[in-house]
PDB file of C-alpha atoms and ligand atoms in Angstrom:
ATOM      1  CA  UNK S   1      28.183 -33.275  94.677  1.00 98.00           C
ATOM      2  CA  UNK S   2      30.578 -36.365  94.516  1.00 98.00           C
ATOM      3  CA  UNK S   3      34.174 -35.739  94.293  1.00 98.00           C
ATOM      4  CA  UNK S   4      36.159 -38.583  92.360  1.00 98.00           C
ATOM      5  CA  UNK S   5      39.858 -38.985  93.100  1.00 98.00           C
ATOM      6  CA  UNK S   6      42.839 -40.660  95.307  1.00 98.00           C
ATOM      7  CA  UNK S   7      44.043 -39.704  98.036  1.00 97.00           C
ATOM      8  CA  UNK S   8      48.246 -39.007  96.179  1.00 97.00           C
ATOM      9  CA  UNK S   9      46.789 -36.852  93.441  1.00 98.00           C
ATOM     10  CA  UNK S  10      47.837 -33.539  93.665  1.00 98.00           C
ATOM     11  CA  UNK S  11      45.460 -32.384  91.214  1.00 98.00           C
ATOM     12  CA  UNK S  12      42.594 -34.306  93.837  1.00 98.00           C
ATOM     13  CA  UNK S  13      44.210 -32.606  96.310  1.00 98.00           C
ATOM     14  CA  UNK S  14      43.506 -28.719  94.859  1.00 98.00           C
ATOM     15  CA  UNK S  15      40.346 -29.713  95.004  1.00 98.00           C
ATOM     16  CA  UNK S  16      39.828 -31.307  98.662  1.00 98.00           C
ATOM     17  CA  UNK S  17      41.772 -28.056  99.995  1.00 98.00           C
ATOM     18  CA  UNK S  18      39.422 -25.455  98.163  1.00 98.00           C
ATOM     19  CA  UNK S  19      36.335 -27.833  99.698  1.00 98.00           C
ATOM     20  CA  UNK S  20      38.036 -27.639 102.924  1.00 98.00           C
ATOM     21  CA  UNK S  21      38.937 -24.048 102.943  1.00 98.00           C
ATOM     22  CA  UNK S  22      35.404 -22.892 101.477  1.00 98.00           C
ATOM     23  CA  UNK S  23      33.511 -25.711 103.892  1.00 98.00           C
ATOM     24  CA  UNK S  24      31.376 -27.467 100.652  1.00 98.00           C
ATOM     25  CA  UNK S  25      29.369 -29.925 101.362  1.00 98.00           C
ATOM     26  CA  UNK S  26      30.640 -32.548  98.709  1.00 98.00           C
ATOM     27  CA  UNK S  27      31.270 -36.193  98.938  1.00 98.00           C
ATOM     28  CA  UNK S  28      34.514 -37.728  98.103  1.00 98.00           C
ATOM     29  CA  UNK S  29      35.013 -41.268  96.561  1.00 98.00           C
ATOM     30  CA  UNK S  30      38.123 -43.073  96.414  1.00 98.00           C
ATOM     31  CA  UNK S  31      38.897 -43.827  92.505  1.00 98.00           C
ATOM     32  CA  UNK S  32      42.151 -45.189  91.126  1.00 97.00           C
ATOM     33  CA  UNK S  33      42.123 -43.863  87.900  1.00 97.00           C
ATOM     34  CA  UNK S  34      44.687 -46.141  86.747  1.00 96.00           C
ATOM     35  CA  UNK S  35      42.576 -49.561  87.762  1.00 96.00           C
ATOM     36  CA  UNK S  36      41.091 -51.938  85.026  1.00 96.00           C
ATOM     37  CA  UNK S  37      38.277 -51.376  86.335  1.00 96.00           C
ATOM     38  CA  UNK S  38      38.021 -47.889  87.356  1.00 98.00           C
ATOM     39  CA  UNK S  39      34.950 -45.964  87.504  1.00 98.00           C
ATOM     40  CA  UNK S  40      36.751 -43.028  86.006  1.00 98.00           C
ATOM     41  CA  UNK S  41      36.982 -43.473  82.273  1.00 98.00           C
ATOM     42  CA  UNK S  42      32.968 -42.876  81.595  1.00 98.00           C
ATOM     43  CA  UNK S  43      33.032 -39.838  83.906  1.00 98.00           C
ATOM     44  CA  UNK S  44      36.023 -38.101  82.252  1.00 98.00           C
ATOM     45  CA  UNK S  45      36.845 -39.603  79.187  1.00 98.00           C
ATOM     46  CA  UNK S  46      40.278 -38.312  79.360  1.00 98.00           C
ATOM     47  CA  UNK S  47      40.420 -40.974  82.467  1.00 98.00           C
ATOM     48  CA  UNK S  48      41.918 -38.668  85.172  1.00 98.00           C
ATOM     49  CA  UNK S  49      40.927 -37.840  88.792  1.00 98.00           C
ATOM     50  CA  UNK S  50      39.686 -35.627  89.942  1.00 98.00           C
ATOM     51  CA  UNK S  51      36.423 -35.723  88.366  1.00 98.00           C
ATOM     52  CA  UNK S  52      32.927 -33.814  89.906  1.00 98.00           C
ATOM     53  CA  UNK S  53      29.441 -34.874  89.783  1.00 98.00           C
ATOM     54  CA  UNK S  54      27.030 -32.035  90.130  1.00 98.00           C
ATOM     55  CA  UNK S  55      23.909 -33.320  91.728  1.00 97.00           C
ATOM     56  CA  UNK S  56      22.461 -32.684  88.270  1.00 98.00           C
ATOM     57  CA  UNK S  57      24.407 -35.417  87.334  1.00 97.00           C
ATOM     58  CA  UNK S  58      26.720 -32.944  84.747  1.00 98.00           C
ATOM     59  CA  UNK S  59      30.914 -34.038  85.011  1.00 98.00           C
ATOM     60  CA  UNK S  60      33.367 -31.671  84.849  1.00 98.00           C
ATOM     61  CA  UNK S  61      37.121 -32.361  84.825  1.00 98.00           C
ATOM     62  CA  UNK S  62      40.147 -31.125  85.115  1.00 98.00           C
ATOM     63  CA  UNK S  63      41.295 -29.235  88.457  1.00 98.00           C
ATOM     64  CA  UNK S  64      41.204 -25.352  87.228  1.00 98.00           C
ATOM     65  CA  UNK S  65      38.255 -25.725  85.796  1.00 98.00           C
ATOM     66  CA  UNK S  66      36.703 -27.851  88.993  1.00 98.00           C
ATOM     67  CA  UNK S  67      38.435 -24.889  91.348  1.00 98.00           C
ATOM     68  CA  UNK S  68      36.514 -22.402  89.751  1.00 98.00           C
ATOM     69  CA  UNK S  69      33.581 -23.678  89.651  1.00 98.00           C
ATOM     70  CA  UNK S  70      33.630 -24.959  93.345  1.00 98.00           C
ATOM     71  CA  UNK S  71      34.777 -21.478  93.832  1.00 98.00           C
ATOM     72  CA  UNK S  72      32.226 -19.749  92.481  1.00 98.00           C
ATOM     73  CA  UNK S  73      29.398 -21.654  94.824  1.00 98.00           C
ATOM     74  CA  UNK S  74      30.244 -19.399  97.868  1.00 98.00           C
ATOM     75  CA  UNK S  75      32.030 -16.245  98.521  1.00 97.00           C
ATOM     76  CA  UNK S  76      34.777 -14.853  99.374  1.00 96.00           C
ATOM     77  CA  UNK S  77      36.076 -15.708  95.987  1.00 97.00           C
ATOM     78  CA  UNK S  78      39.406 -17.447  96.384  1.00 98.00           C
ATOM     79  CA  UNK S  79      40.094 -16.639  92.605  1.00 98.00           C
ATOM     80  CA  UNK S  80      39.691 -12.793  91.868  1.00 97.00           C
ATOM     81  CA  UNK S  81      36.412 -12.190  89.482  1.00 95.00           C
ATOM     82  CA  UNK S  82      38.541  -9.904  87.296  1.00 96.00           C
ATOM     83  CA  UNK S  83      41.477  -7.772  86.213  1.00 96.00           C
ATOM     84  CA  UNK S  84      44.883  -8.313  86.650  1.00 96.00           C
ATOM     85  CA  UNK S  85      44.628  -9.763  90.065  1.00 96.00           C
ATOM     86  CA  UNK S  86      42.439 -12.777  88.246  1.00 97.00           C
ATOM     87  CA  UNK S  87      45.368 -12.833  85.955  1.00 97.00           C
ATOM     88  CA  UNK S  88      47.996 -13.200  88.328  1.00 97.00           C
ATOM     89  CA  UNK S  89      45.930 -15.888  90.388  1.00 98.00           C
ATOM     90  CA  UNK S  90      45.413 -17.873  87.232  1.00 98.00           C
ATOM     91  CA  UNK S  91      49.256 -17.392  86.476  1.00 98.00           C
ATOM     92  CA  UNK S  92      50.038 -18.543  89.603  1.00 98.00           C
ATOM     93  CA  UNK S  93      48.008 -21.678  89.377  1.00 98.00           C
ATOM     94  CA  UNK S  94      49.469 -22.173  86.005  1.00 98.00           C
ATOM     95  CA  UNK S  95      53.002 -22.481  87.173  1.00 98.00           C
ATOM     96  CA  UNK S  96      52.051 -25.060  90.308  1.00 99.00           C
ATOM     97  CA  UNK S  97      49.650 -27.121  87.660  1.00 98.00           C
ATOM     98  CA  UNK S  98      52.999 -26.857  86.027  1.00 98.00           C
ATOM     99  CA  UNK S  99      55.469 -27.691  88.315  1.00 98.00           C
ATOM    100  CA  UNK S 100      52.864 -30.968  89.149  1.00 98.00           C
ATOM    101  CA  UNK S 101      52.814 -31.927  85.411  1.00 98.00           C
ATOM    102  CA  UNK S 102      56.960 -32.053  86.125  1.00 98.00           C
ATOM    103  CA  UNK S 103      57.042 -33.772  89.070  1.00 98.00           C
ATOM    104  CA  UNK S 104      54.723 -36.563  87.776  1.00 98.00           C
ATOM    105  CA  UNK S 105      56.598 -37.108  84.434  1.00 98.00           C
ATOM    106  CA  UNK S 106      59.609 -37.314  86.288  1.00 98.00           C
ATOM    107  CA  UNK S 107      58.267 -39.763  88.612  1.00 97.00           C
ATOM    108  CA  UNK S 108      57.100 -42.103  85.911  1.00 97.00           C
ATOM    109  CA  UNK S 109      60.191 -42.112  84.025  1.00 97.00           C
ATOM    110  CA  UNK S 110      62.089 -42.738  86.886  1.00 96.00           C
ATOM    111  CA  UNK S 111      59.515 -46.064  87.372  1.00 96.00           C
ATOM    112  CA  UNK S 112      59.972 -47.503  83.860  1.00 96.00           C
ATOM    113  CA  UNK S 113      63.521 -50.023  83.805  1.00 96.00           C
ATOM    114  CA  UNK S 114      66.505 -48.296  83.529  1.00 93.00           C
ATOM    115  CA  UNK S 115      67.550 -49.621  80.392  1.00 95.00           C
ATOM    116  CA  UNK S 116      64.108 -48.294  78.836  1.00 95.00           C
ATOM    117  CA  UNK S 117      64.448 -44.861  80.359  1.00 93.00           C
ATOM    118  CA  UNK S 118      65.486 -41.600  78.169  1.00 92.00           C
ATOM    119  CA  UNK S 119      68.630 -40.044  78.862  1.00 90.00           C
ATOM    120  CA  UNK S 120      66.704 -36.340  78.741  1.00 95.00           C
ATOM    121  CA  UNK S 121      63.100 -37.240  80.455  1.00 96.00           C
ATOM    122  CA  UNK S 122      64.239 -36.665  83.978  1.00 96.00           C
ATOM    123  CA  UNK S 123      66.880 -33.756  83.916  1.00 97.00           C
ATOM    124  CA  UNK S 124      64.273 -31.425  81.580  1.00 98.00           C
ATOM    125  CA  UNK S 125      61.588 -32.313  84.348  1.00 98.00           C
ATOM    126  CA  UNK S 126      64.182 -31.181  86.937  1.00 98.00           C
ATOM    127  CA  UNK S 127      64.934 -28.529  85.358  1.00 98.00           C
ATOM    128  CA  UNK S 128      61.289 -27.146  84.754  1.00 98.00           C
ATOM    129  CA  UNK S 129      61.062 -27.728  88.498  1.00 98.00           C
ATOM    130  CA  UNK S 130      64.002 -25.375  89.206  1.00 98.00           C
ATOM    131  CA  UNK S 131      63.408 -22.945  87.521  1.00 98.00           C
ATOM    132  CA  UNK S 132      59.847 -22.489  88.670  1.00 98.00           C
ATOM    133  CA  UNK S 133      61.112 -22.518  92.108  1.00 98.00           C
ATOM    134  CA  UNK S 134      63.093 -20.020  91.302  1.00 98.00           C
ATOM    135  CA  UNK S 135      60.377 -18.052  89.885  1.00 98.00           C
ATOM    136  CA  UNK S 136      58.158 -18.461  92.567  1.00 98.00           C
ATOM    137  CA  UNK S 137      60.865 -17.519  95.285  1.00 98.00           C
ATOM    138  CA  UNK S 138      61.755 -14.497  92.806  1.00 98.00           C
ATOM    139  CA  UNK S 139      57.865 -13.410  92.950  1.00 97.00           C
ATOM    140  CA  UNK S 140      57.377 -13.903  96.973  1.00 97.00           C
ATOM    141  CA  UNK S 141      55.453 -11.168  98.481  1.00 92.00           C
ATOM    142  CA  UNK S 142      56.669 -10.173 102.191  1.00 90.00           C
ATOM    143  CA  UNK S 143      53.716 -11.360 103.556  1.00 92.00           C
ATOM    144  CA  UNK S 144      52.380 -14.563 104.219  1.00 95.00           C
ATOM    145  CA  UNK S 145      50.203 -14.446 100.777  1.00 97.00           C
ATOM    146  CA  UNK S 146      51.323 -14.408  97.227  1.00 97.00           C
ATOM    147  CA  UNK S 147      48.811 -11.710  96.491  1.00 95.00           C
ATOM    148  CA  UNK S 148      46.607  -9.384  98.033  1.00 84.00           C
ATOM    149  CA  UNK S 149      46.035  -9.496 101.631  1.00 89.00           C
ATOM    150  CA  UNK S 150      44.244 -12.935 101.961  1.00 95.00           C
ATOM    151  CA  UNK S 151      44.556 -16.517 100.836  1.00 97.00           C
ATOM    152  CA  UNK S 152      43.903 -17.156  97.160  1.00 98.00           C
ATOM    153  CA  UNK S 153      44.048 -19.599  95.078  1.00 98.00           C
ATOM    154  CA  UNK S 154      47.379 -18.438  94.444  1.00 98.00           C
ATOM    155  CA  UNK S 155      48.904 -19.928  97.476  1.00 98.00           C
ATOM    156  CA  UNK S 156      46.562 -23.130  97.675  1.00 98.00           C
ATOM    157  CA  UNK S 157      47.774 -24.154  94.119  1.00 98.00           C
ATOM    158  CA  UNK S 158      51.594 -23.109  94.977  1.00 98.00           C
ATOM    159  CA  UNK S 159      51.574 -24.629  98.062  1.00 98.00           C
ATOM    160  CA  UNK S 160      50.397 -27.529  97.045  1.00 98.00           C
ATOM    161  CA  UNK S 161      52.832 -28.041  94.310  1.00 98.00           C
ATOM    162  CA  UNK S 162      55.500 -27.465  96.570  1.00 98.00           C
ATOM    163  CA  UNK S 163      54.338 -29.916  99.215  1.00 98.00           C
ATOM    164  CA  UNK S 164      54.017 -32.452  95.840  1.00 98.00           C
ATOM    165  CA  UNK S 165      57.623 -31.907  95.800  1.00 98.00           C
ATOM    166  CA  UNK S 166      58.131 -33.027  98.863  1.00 97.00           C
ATOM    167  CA  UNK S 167      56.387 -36.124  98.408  1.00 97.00           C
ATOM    168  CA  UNK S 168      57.480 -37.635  95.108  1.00 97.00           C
ATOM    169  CA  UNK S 169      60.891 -35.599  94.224  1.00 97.00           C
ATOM    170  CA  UNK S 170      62.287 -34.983  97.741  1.00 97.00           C
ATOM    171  CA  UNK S 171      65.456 -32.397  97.518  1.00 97.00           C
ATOM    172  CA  UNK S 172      66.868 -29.976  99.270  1.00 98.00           C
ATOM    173  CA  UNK S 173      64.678 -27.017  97.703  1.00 98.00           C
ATOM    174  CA  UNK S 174      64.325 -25.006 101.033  1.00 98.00           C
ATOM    175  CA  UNK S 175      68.311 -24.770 101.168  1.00 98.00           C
ATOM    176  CA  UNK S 176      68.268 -22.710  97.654  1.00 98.00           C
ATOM    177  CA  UNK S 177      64.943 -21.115  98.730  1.00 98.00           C
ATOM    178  CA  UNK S 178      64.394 -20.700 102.517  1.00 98.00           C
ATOM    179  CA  UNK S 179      61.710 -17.722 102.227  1.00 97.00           C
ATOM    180  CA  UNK S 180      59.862 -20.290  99.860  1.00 98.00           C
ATOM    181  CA  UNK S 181      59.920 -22.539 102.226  1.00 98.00           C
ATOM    182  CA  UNK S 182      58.889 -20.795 105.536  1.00 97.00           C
ATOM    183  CA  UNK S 183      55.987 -19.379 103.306  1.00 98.00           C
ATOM    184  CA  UNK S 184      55.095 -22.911 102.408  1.00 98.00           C
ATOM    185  CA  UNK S 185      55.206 -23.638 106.372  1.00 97.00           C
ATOM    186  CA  UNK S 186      52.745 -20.901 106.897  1.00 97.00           C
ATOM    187  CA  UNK S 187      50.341 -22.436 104.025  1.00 98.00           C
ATOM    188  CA  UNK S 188      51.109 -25.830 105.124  1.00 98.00           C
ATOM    189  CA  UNK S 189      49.985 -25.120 108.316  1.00 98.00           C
ATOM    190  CA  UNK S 190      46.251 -24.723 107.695  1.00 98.00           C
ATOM    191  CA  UNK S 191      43.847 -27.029 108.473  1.00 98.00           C
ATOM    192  CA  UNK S 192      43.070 -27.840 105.083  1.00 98.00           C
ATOM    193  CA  UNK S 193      46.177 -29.009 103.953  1.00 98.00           C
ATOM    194  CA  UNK S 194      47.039 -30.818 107.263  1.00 97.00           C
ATOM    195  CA  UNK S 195      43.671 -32.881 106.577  1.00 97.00           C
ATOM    196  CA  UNK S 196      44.754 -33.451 102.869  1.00 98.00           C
ATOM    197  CA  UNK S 197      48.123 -34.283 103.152  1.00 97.00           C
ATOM    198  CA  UNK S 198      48.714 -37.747 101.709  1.00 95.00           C
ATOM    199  CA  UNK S 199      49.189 -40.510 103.767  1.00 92.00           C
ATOM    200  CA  UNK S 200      52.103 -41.373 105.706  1.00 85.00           C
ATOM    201  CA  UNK S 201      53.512 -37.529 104.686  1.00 86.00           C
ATOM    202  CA  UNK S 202      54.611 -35.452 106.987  1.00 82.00           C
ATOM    203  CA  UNK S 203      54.903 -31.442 107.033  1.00 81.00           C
ATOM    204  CA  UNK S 204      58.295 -30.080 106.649  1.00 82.00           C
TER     205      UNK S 204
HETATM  206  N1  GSH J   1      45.265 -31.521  84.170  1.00 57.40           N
HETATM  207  C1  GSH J   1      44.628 -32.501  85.011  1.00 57.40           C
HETATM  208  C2  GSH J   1      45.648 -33.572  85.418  1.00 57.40           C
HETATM  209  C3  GSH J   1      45.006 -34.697  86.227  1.00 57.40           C
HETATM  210  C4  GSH J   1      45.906 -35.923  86.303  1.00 57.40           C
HETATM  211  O1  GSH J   1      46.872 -36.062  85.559  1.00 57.40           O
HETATM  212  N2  GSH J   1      45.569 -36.812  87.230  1.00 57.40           N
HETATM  213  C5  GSH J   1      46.317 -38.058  87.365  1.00 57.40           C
HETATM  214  C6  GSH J   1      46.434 -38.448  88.826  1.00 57.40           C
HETATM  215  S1  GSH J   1      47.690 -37.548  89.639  1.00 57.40           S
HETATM  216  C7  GSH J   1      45.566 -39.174  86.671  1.00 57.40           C
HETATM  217  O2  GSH J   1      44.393 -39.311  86.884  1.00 57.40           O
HETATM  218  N3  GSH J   1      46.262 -39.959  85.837  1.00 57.40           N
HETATM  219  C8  GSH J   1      45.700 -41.070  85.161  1.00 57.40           C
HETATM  220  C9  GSH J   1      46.085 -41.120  83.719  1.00 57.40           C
HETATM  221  O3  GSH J   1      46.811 -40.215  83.245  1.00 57.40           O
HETATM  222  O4  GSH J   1      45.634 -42.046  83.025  1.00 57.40           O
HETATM  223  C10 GSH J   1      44.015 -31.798  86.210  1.00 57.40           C
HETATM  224  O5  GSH J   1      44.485 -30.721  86.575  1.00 57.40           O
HETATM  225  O6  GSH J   1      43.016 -32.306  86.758  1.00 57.40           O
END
């Protein structure tokens, strides 16, 4: 399997911790999906990383939907099969695929000129932000995962939306939310994401 992404991409990301974490054997080539002449567009046509190559040469795109299938090539399942737990995971992973979607809009607003830049873009991205740390702090178990008694996808999609924040919208998050934030420490601390954190980012 080829993996297809950048090494910023949040989204890419996901999917290099769940390789990590589940120790895949799957190849990972540096695309900028944004390049003239990127190798991207013919493998997704929607032109985003990441993008994986099955060794039967079939594509499929979009992170969830790469997760699960990654996820399904070797147990312990990081997403739950069924029932409400799946729910919940797939909630969960919602609100961080969320909270990413933000973050990026925000950040390419706040790239175009001033003068060109809506007065509303940026605050109703902040806002989304908030108030899905907010939910997340609000749904914190008292352990060290958001759900059940191991790592799920759960915390590998939160956590890396939170460590997205870090990157591209730094704030002062952890001062609203410091149990968020020590959890995120705990998550942050695994192998996986210290080997996928972007370059030249540190862990808070
Ligand atoms: N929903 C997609 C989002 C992927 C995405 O937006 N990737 C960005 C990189 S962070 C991208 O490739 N953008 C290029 C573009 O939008 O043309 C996923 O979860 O994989």
């Amino acid at each position: 399997m080829k993996l297809y992404g950048s090494l910023t991409s949040p989204y890419v990301r996901k999917v290099r911790v769940l390789v990590r974490e589940k120790n895949l054997a799957c190849e990972f080539i540096l695309a900028d999906a944004w390049a003239a002449d990127s190798p991207i567009p013919p493998l997704n046509p929607l032109g985003k990383v990441p993008a994986l190559v099955l060794d039967n040469g079939e594509v499929l795109f979009d992170s969830p939907v790469i997760v699960e299938y990654l996820d399904s090539l070797k147990a312990p399942p990081l997403l739950p099969a069924s029932g409400e737990a799946r729910w919940q995971a797939l909630r969960w992973q919602a609100l961080a695929d969320g909270v990413l979607d933000a973050v990026v809009s925000r950040l390419l607003e706040s790239r175009r000129p001033a003068a060109q830049q809506s007065a509303e873009t940026i605050p109703r991205q902040e806002a989304k932000i908030a108030r899905a740390l907010e939910y997340a702090d609000h749904h914190l178990s008292n352990g060290p995962w958001l759900m059940s008694d191991r790592f799920t996808v759960a915390d590998l999609a939160v956590a890396v939306a939170l460590e997205y924040i870090d990157f591209r919208y730094p704030h002062d998050w952890r001062g609203r939310h410091p149990r968020l934030g020590e959890w995120c420490a705990g998550i942050g601390a695994r192998p996986a994401f210290v080997e996928t954190r972007p370059p030249g980012m540190e862990q808070k």
